[in-house]
Amino acid sequence: MESRGGFTSRLGFIAAAAGSAVGLGNIWRFPYEAGENGGAAFLFVYLVCMVLIGWPVMVGEIAIGRRANANPYGAYTSLGNRNWGLVGIWGILCGIMFLSAYNVVAGWAFGYFLGISFGDILSTENHGAFFGGYTADITDNFFYSLAFMTITGIIVLGGIQKGIEKAAKILMPILFVLLIGLIIYSLTLNNAMEGVKYYLIPDFSLITLETAYSALGQAFFSLSLGMGCLITYGSYIKKSENIIKAAGLVTITDTLVAFLAGLLIFPLVFSQGQSPTAGPGLVFVALPGIFADMGPVAGRIVGGSFFLLLCFAALTSTISLLEIPTTFLIEQKKWARKKVVALFAVLIFLISIPSMLSHGAVDFFSNFLYYEGRNKTFFDMVFDIFSDVGLPLGGFLMMVFILTRWKMYNLHEELAIGNETYPGSFMQKFMGILLTYICPILLLIMFIVTLKVKFF
Ligand code: PFF
């Protein structure tokens, strides 16, 4: 077996972990969730969820990974026992299935980037109908998803330092430059300030149980929690790192990018008098219409840059998702990285085919019945089970593991390594309260509510 290796520096880890966190969740999902759930009111609840749940759960995952120095299955087995190892297996399975559906959306983003920059997407009459036709077209879907998975595989093949860390250090700064450039442009448009107001001035009467539950789900999705991604990355960081600080920086970066994505998209949407509540089609339907109105040259440049941004964000996330099962198999089977990456890239791509065919190409997958009266696609079902329900479940089981098996004092001991002032500090008490009471209770509630909403 090759040596485990690891991130070379704090910056390397932060770039990679923030790369994992910053993804389609920030730029595609966050704006439409915020748009549908009251704009600024959603943003407010989201920020609370990030601090009270996202950050401490991330601290827990990284600490487990670093202490065990192993993949999620190996970590739960060595710090717990073989039965606890099943929680790790569940996380790895969620990672595989999640990536299979996520890569389809990444493929759309890639196709839109090429089609807007160099093709004729902007000249279509009806962007809603175009998007419908686009996602139903198996040739485009197949080709662009395959391209995305291939690029992801090539980077993961390079390993932690030469592949993942290096890619994140290049892609993340470009992502920030593109994002800031696009925001400056969008703020200069007519009516942009209406969008800023909708996004930043909260109307607290809009906060409902639904807002809170959506915000918590979004926080988990966005921070890559609950499926062992940060156990995996955490297993590669140095003992000298301060985990609480590192997790804090990743949380702040991820929140900042989601916040900035909103600051880009709402002014764009309001500048054209469109509705912010367009749902999942917001980025693929509303925005291309807006780019088209900018004229052929500006539209190509601004629209192309936007979808390039989306691709880069997605890529640093697909990399981290592919690394979860990769680290697992390399360690458990002692196989070479090359063989493992090839195996999972092909396997996950094959699993993603039904998700690709879920948008009108094949009726069976497009109308994948759960039970009478509720039609869902196969693609929806993958996200429902392995993301919306799977992530809070994984997070809750991790809390139970820490509290009942590994024990809080071991967690505190791990957190004190690389952080001498931690023992006895206010931070220790604060983390103790969050991880012992707040997180497990809220995650259990969220798991039950999601299960009910999605399946009953
Ligand atoms: N955090 C990513 C996003 O916001 O798009 C999605 C994700 C990546 C979730 C990696 C989980 C994961 F392990």
PDB file of C-alpha atoms and ligand atoms in Angstrom, residues 20-26 98 102 221-225 227 229 254 317 320-321 324, ligand 1:
ATOM      1  CA  SER A  20     -15.573  20.469  -0.878  1.00  0.00           C
ATOM      2  CA  ALA A  21     -18.033  22.674   0.973  1.00  0.00           C
ATOM      3  CA  VAL A  22     -18.334  25.320  -1.730  1.00  0.00           C
ATOM      4  CA  GLY A  23     -20.230  23.707  -4.577  1.00  0.00           C
ATOM      5  CA  LEU A  24     -23.522  23.483  -6.386  1.00  0.00           C
ATOM      6  CA  GLY A  25     -25.015  23.789  -2.899  1.00  0.00           C
ATOM      7  CA  ASN A  26     -23.825  27.384  -2.630  1.00  0.00           C
ATOM      8  CA  PHE A  98     -24.923  11.480  -3.798  1.00  0.00           C
ATOM      9  CA  TYR A 102     -24.624  15.508  -8.169  1.00  0.00           C
ATOM     10  CA  PHE A 221     -25.636  19.902   2.405  1.00  0.00           C
ATOM     11  CA  SER A 222     -23.460  22.941   1.957  1.00  0.00           C
ATOM     12  CA  LEU A 223     -20.851  22.033   4.573  1.00  0.00           C
ATOM     13  CA  SER A 224     -20.455  18.473   3.198  1.00  0.00           C
ATOM     14  CA  LEU A 225     -21.458  17.005   6.552  1.00  0.00           C
ATOM     15  CA  MET A 227     -21.315  11.378   4.959  1.00  0.00           C
ATOM     16  CA  CYS A 229     -16.232  13.548   3.781  1.00  0.00           C
ATOM     17  CA  ASP A 254     -18.569  28.401   2.719  1.00  0.00           C
ATOM     18  CA  SER A 317     -16.918  19.036  -4.450  1.00  0.00           C
ATOM     19  CA  SER A 320     -14.029  15.285  -2.333  1.00  0.00           C
ATOM     20  CA  LEU A 321     -16.980  12.966  -2.926  1.00  0.00           C
ATOM     21  CA  ILE A 324     -14.451   9.198   0.283  1.00  0.00           C
TER      22      ILE A 324
HETATM   23  N1  PFF B   1     -20.995  20.807  -0.082  1.00  0.00           N
HETATM   24  C1  PFF B   1     -21.225  20.528  -1.463  1.00  0.00           C
HETATM   25  C2  PFF B   1     -22.075  21.633  -2.050  1.00  0.00           C
HETATM   26  O1  PFF B   1     -22.444  22.565  -1.343  1.00  0.00           O
HETATM   27  O2  PFF B   1     -22.353  21.586  -3.240  1.00  0.00           O
HETATM   28  C3  PFF B   1     -21.899  19.188  -1.656  1.00  0.00           C
HETATM   29  C4  PFF B   1     -21.200  18.056  -0.952  1.00  0.00           C
HETATM   30  C5  PFF B   1     -19.875  17.741  -1.268  1.00  0.00           C
HETATM   31  C6  PFF B   1     -21.851  17.360   0.030  1.00  0.00           C
HETATM   32  C7  PFF B   1     -19.210  16.725  -0.592  1.00  0.00           C
HETATM   33  C8  PFF B   1     -21.220  16.344   0.711  1.00  0.00           C
HETATM   34  C9  PFF B   1     -19.907  16.034   0.386  1.00  0.00           C
HETATM   35  F1  PFF B   1     -19.314  15.067   1.031  1.00  0.00           F
END
